[in-house]
Coordinates of C-alpha atoms and ligand atoms in Angstrom, one line a residue:
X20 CA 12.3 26.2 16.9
X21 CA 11.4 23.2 15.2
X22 CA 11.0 22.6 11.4
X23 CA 8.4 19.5 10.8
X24 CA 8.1 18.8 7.4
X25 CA 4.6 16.9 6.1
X26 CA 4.8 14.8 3.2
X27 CA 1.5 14.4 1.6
X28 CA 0.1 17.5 2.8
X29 CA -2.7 17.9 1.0
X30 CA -4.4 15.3 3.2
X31 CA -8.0 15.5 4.9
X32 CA -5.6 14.6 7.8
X33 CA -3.7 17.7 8.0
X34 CA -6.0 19.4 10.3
X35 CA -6.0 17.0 12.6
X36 CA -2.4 16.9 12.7
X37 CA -2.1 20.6 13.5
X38 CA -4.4 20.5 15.9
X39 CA -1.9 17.4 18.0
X40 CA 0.8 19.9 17.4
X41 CA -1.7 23.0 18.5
X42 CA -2.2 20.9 22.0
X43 CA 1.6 20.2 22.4
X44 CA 3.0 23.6 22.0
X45 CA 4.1 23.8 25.4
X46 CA 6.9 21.0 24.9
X47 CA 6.8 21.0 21.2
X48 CA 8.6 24.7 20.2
X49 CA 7.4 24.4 16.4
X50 CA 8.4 27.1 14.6
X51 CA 7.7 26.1 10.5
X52 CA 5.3 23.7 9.3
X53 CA 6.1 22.4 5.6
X54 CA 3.1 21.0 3.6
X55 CA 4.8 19.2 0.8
X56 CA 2.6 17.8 -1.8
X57 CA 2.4 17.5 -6.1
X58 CA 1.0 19.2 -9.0
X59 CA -2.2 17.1 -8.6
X60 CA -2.5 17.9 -5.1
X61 CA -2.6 21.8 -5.2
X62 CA -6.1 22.6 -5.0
X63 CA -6.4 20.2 -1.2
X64 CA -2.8 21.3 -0.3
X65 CA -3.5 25.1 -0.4
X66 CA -7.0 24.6 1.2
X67 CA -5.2 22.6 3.9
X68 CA -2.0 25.1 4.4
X69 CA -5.0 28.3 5.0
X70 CA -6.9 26.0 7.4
X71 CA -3.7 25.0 9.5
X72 CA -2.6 28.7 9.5
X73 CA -6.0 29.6 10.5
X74 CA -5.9 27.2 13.1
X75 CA -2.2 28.3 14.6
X76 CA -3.0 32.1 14.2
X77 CA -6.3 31.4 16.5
X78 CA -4.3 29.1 19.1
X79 CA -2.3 32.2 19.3
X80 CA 1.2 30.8 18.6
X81 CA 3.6 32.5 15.9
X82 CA 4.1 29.3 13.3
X83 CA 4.2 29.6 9.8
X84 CA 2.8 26.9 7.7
X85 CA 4.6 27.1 3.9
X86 CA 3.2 25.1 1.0
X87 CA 5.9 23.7 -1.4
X88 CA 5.8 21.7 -4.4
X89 CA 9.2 20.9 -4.0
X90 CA 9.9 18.6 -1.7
X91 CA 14.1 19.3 -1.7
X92 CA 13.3 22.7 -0.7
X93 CA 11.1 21.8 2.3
X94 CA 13.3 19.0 3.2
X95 CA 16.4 21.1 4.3
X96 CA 17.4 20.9 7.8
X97 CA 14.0 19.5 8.9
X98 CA 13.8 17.4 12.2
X99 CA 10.7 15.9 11.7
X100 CA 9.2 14.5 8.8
X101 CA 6.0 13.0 8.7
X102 CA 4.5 11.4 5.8
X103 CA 0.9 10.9 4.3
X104 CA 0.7 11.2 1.1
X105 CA -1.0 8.6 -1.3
X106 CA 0.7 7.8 -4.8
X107 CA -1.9 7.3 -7.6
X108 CA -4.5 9.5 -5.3
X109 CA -8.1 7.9 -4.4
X110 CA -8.3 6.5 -8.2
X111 CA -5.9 4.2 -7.6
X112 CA -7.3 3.0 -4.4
X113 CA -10.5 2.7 -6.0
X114 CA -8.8 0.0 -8.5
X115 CA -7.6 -1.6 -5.6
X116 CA -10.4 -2.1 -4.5
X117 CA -12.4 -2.5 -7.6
X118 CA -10.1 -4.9 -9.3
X119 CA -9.8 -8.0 -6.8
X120 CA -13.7 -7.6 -5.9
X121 CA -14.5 -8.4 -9.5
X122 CA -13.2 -11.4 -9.1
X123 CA -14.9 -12.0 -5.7
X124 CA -11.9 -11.3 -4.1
X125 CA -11.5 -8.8 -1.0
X126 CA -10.2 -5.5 -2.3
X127 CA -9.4 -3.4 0.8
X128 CA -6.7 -0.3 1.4
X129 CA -4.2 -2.3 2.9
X130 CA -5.5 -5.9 2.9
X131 CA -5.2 -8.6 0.4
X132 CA -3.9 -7.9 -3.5
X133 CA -5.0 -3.8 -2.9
X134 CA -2.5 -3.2 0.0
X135 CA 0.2 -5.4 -1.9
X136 CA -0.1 -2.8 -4.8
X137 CA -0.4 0.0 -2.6
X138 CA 3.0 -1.3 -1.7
X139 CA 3.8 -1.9 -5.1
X140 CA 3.1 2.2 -5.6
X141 CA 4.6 3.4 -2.4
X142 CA 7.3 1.7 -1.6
X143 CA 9.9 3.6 -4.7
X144 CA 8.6 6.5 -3.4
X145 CA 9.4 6.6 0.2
X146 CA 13.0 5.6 -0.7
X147 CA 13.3 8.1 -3.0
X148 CA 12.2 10.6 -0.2
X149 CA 14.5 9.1 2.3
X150 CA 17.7 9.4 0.0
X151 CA 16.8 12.9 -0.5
X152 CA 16.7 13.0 3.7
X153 CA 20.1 11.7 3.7
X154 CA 21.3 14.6 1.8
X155 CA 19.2 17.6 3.3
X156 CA 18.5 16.4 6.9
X157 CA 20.4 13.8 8.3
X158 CA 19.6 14.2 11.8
X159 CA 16.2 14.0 10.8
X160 CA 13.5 11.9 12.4
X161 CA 11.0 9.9 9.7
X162 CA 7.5 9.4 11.1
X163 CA 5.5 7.2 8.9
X164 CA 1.8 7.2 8.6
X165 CA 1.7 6.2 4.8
X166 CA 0.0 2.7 4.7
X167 CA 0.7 -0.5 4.3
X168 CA 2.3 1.5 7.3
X169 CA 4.3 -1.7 8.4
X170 CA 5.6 -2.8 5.1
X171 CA 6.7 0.9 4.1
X172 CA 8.4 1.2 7.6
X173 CA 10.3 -1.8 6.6
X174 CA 11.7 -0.8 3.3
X175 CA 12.7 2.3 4.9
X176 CA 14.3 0.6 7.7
X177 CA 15.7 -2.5 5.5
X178 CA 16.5 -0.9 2.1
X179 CA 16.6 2.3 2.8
X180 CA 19.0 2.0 5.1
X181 CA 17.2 4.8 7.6
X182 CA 17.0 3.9 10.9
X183 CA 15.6 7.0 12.5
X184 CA 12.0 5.7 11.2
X185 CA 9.1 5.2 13.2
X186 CA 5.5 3.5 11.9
X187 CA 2.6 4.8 12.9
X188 CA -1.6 3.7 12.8
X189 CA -4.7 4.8 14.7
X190 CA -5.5 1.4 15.8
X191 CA -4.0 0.8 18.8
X192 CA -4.5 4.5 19.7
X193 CA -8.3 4.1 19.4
X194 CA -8.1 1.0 21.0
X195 CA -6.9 2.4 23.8
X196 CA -9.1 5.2 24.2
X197 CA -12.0 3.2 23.8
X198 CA -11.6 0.3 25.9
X199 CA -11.3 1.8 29.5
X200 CA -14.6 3.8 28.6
X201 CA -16.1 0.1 28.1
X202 CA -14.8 -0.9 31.3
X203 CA -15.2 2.1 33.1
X204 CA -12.0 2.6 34.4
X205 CA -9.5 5.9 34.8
X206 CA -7.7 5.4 31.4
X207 CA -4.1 5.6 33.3
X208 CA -4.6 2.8 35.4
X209 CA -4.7 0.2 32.9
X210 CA -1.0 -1.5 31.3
X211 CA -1.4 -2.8 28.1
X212 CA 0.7 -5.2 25.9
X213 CA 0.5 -5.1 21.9
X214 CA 2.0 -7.9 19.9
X215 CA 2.2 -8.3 16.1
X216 CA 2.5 -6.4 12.8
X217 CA 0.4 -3.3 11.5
X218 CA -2.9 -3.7 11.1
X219 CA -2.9 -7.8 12.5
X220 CA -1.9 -7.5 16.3
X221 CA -3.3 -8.5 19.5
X222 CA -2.9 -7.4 23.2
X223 CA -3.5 -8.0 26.5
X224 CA -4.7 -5.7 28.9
X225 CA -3.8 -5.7 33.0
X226 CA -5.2 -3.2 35.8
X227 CA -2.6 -1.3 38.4
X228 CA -2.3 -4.3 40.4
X229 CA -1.5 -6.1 37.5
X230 CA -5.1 -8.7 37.3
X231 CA -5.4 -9.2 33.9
X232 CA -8.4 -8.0 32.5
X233 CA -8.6 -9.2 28.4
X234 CA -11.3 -11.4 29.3
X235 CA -13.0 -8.5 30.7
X236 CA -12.5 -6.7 27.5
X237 CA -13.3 -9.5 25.3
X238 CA -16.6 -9.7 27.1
X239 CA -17.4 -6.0 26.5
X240 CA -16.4 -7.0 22.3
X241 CA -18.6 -9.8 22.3
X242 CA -21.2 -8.1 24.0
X243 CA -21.3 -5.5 20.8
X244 CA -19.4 -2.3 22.9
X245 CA -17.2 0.0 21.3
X246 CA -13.7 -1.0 22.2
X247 CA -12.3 1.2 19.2
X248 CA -13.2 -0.1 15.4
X249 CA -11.8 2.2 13.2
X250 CA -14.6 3.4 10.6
X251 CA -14.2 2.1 7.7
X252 CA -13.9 -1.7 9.0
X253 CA -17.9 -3.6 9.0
X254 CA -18.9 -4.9 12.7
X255 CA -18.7 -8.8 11.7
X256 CA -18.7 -10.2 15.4
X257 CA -15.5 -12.5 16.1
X258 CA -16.6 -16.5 16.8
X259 CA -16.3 -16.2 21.0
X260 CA -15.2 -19.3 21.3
X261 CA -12.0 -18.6 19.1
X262 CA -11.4 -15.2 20.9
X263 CA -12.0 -16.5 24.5
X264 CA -9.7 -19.6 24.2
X265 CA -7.1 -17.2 22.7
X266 CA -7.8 -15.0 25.4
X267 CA -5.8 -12.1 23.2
X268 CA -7.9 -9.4 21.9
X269 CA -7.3 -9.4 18.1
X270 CA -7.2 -5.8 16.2
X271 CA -10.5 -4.7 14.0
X272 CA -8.6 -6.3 10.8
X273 CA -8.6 -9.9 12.0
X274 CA -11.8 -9.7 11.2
X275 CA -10.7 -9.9 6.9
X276 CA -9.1 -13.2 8.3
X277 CA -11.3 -14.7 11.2
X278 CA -14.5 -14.1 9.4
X279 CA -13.5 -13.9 5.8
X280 CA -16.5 -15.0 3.9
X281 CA -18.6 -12.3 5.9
X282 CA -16.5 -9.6 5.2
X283 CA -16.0 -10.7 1.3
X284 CA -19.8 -10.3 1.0
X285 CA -20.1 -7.0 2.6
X286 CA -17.7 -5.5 0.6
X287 CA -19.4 -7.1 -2.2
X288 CA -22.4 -5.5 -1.5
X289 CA -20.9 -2.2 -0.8
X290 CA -19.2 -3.0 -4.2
X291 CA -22.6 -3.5 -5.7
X292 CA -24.6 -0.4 -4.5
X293 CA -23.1 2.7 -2.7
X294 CA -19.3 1.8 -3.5
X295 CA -16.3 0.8 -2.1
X296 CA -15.0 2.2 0.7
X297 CA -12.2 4.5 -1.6
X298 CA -15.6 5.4 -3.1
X299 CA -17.3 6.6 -0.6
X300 CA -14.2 8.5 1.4
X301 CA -14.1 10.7 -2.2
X302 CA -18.1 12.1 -1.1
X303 CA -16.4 12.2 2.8
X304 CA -13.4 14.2 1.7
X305 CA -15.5 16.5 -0.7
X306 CA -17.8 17.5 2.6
X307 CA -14.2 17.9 4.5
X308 CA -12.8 20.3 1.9
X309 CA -15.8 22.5 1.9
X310 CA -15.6 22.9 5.1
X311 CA -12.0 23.4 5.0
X312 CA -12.3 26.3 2.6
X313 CA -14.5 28.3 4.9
X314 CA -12.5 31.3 6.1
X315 CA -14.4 31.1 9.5
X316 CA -13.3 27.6 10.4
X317 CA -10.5 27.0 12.5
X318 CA -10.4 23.8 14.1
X319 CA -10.9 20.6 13.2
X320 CA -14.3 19.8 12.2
X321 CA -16.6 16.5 13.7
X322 CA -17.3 15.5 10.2
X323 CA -13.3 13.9 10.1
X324 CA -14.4 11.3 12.5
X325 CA -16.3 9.3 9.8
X326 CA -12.8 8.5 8.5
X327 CA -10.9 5.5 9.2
X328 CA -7.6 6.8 10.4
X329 CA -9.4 9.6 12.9
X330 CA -7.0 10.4 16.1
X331 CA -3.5 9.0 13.7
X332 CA -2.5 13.0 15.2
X333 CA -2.9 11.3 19.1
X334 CA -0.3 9.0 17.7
X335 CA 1.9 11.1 15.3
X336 CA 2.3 14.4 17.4
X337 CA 2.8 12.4 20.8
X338 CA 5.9 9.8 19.0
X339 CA 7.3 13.3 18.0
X340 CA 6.7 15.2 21.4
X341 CA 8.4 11.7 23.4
X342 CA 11.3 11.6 21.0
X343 CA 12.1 15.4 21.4
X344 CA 11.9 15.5 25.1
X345 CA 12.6 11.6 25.7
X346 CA 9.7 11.0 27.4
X347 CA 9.8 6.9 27.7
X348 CA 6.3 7.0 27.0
X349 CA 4.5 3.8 25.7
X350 CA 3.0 3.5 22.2
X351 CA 2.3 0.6 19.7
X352 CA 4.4 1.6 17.2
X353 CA 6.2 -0.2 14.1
X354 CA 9.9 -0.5 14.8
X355 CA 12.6 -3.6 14.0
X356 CA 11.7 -6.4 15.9
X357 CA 15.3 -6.7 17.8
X358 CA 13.8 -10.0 19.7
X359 CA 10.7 -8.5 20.6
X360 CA 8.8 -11.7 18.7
X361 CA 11.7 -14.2 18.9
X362 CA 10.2 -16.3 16.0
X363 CA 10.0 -13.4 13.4
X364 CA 13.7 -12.2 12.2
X365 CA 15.3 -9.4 14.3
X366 CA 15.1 -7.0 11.6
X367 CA 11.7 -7.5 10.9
X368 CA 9.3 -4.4 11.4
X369 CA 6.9 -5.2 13.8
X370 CA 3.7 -3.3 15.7
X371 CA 4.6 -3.8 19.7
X372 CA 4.2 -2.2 22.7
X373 CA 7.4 0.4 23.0
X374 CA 8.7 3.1 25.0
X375 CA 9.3 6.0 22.9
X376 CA 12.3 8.6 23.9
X377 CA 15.4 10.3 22.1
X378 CA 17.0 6.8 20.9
X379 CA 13.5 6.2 19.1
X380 CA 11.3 2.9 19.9
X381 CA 12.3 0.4 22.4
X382 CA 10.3 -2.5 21.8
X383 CA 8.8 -4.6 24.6
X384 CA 9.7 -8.6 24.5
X385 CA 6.2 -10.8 24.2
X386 CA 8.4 -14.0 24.1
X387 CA 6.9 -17.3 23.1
X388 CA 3.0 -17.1 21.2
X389 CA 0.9 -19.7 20.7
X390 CA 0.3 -22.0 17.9
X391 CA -1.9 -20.2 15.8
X392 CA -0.6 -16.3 16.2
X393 CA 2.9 -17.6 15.7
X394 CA 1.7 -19.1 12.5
X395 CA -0.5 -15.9 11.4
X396 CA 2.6 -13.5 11.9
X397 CA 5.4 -15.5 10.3
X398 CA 3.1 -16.2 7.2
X399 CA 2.3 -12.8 7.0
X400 CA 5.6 -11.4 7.6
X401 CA 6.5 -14.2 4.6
X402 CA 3.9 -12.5 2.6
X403 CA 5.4 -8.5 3.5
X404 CA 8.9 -9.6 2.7
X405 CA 7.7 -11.3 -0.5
X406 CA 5.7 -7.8 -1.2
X407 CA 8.7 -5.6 -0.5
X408 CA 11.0 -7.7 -2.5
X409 CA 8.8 -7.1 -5.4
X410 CA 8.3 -3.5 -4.7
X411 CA 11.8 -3.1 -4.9
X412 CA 13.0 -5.2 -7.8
X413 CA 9.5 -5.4 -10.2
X414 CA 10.1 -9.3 -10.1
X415 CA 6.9 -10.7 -12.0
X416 CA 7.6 -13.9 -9.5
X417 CA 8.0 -12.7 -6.6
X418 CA 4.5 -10.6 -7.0
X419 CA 2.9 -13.8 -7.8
X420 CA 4.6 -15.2 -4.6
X421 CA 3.6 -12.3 -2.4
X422 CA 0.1 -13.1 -3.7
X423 CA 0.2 -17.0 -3.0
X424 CA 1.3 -16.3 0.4
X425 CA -1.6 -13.7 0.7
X426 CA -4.3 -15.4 2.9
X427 CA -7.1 -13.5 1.2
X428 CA -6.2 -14.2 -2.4
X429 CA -7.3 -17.6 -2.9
X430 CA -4.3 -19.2 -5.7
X431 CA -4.9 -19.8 -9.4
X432 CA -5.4 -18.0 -12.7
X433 CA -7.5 -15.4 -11.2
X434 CA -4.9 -14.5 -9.0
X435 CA -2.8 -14.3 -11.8
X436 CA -5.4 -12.3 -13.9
X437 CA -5.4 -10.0 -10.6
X438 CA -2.1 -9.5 -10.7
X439 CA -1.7 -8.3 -14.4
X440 CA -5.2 -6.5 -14.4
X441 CA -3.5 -4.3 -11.5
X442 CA 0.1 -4.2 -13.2
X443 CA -1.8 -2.6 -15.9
X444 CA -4.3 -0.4 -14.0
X445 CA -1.3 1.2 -12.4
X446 CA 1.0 0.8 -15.2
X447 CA 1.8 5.1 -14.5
X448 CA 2.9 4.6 -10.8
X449 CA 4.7 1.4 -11.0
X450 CA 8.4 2.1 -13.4
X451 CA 9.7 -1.0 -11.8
X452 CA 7.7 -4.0 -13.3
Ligands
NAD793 P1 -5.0 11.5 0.1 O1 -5.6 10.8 -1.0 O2 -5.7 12.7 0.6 O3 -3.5 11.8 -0.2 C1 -2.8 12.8 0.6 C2 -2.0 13.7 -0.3 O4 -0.9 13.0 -0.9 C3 -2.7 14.2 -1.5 O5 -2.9 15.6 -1.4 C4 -1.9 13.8 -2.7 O6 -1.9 14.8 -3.7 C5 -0.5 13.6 -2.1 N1 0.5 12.9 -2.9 C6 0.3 11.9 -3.7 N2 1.5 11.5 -4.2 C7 2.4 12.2 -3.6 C8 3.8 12.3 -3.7 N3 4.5 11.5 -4.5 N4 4.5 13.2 -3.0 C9 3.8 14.0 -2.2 N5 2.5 14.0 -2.0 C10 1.8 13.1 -2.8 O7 -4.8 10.5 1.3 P2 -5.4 10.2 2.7 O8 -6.7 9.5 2.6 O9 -5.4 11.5 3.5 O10 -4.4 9.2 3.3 C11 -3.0 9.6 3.3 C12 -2.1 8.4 3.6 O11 -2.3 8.0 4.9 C13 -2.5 7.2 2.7 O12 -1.3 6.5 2.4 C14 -3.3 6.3 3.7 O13 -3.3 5.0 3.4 C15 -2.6 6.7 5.0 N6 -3.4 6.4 6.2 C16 -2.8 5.7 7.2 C17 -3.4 5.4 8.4 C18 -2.7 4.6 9.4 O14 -3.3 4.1 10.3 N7 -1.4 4.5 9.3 C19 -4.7 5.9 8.5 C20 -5.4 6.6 7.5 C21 -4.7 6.9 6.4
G6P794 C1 -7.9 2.8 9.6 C2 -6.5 2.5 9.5 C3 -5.8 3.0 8.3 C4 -6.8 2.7 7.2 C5 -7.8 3.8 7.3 C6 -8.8 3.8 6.3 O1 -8.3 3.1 10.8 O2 -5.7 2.5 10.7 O3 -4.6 2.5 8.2 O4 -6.2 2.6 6.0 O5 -8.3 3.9 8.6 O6 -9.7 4.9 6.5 P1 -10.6 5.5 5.3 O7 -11.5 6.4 6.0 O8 -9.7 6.1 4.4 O9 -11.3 4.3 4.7
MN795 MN1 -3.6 1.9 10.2

């Protein structure tokens, strides 16, 4: 049987999680599930590890969910290792969010100077975790959930040295599901094609004949249906014009980008009465663990569809379940580039269309992109580099680079009072600046 280890276990996500692995029995033999977490995530962890055992013990299936504070111990001949866990906890996103709005700046989870720190915290982290991997499961597979998902995937890949990584998001998934109910089609007749990095890619949808059928979909966007926003991203509408002539339907978080100044003063205003977003997923995740802790309960409840990354086990359990039984199925999924986006380096991590099976992602060649995406992805991908360098090192510099390049951090002394106002907020989960 299989040993899947979860990093971060203490997540509102966990349930979900199980309940992927609950549906995939059948091809998935799990026999241990490992909920690794810290001292300041016990009380959420142990909640968690009683709701998952709950949940397996109901499904009928003999697996035994362990709780560990150790992460060596649960590490030891795993083959799967997921990871979700958030260093700093919701305080820290809060100041990332917090911070850069004070200053009129967007202040989001994985966008603008917030995700750059999240880096920042992250990124020491999951190399520690994959050097300890190296030692106590070298055959293992790394499945990466832990956001900036793309940039995390790449330090893995790049200076960890770990190739058996896989990056994972919702997005795509959600997308997905939600845009053949908008067209009314049967879900498996439609071929899509994803190009770009986490959180800023576009696609293009075709039917079984192989019509193409983005315009359809942009129509249905335009026309206010639900062709899969994650929650926590507002409903600015994108300028038609832009998306039609592009005629490549743009992920929920182009919106930060295409319609900047709307989304700035919605989070200002958020900012200004009920919160930020980290704000308000502390009153969501409070509700969850109540919930949670009922010995009654077991299976996932509705109320975790109000958060952003709802259905990341759709993603997650199925990348593990193709991998095992090299199933060639396709999934958006961060993985090196290879050629896939000939004008970004080969060993860039990028989100694209993929068949999944035993030798990990294969990523699907887009070729050539037009003017403006081509110039999105290689100055964000200037930006991620920048960020990861900095992540690595603590270069004062090359922070302030990674911040210049950032689109939504407009340059100057208050991008430099950003900078050290976050340095300082997170002084505790950042040894190397
Ligand atoms: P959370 O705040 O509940 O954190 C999860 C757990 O991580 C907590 O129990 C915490 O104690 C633990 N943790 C913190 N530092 C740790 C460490 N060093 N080692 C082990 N555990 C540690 O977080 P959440 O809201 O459930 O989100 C979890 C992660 O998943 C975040 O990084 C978030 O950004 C990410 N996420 C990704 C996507 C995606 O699409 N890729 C979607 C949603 C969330
Ligand atoms: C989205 C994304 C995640 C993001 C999250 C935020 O859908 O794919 O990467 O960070 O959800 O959700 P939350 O509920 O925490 O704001
Ligand atoms: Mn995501």
């Amino acid at each position: 049987g299989l040993k899947i280890v979860t990093i971060g276990g203490g997540s509102s996500y966990t349930p979900e999680l199980m309940e992927g692995f609950i549906k995939r029995y059948n091809e998935l033999p799990i026999k241990e599930i490992w909920l690794v977490d810290i001292e300041q995530g016990k009380e959420k962890v142990n909640i968690d590890a009683k709701m998952s055992q709950r949940m397996w013990d109901a499904a009928g299936y003999d697996v035994k969910v362990h709780v560990t504070f150790d992460r060596r111990e649960a590490l030891k001949d795993a083959d799967f290792v997921t990871t979700q866990f958030r260093v700093g906890l919701l305080e820290a996103r809060i100041k990332d969010e917090r911070i850069p709005l004070s200053y009129g700046m967007l202040g989001q989870e994985t966008n603008g100077a917030g995700g750059i720190f999240k880096a920042f915290r992250t990124i020491p982290v999951i190399l520690d975790i994959v050097e300890d991997m190296k030692e106590l499961c070298p055959n293992a597979w790394l499945i990466n959930f832990t956001n900036p998902s793309g940039m995390v995937t790449e330090a893995v890949i790049k200076y960890g040295k770990w190739e058996r990584c896989i990056g994972l998001c919702n997005v795509p998934t959600i997308a997905m599901m939600k845009e053949p109910i908008a067209l009314n089609v049967d879900p498996n007749e439609l071929i899509y094609q994803f190009v770009g990095l986490n959180h800023f890619h576009w696609h293009k949808v075709y039917d079984k004949d192989g019509n193409e059928l983005t315009s359809k979909v942009i129509d249905a966007m335009l026309d206010g249906k639900d062709v899969g926003l994650p929650a926590n991203i507002n409903n600015v509408p994108f300028f038609g014009e832009q998306i039609r002539e592009m005629n490549m339907i743009p992920c929920g978080y182009h919106r930060y980008y295409y319609r900047q100044q709307e989304m700035l003063e919605h989070s200002l205003m958020e900012y200004e009465t009920i919160g930020t977003r980290g704000q308000q997923v502390k009153e969501t995740e409070n509700k969850l663990f109540e919930l949670y802790k009922n010995p009654n309960l077991d299976h996932k409840p509705e109320e975790l569809s109000k958060r952003g990354g709802a259905y990341y086990s759709d993603a997650a359990c199925e990348c593990i379940n193709a991998i095992y039984n090299n199933k060639q199925t396709h999934m958006v999924v961060s993985t090196k580039n290879r050629g896939a986006i000939p004008e970004l380096p080969e060993d860039s991590i990028v989100e694209v269309s993929c068949y999944i099976g035993a030798k990990g992602a294969m990523p699907v060649a887009w070729g050539k992109l037009p003017s403006a995406q081509r110039g999105w992805l290689q100055c964000m991908k200037a930006m991620e580099e920048c960020t990861i360098q900095a992540a690595v090192t603590g270069n004062y510099g090359l922070a302030l680079e990674a911040f210049t390049l950032n689109e939504l951090i407009p340059s100057g002394e208050n991008a430099k009072r950003v900078l050290d106002e976050l340095l300082i907020a997170h002084k505790n989960y950042l040894p190397q600046f």
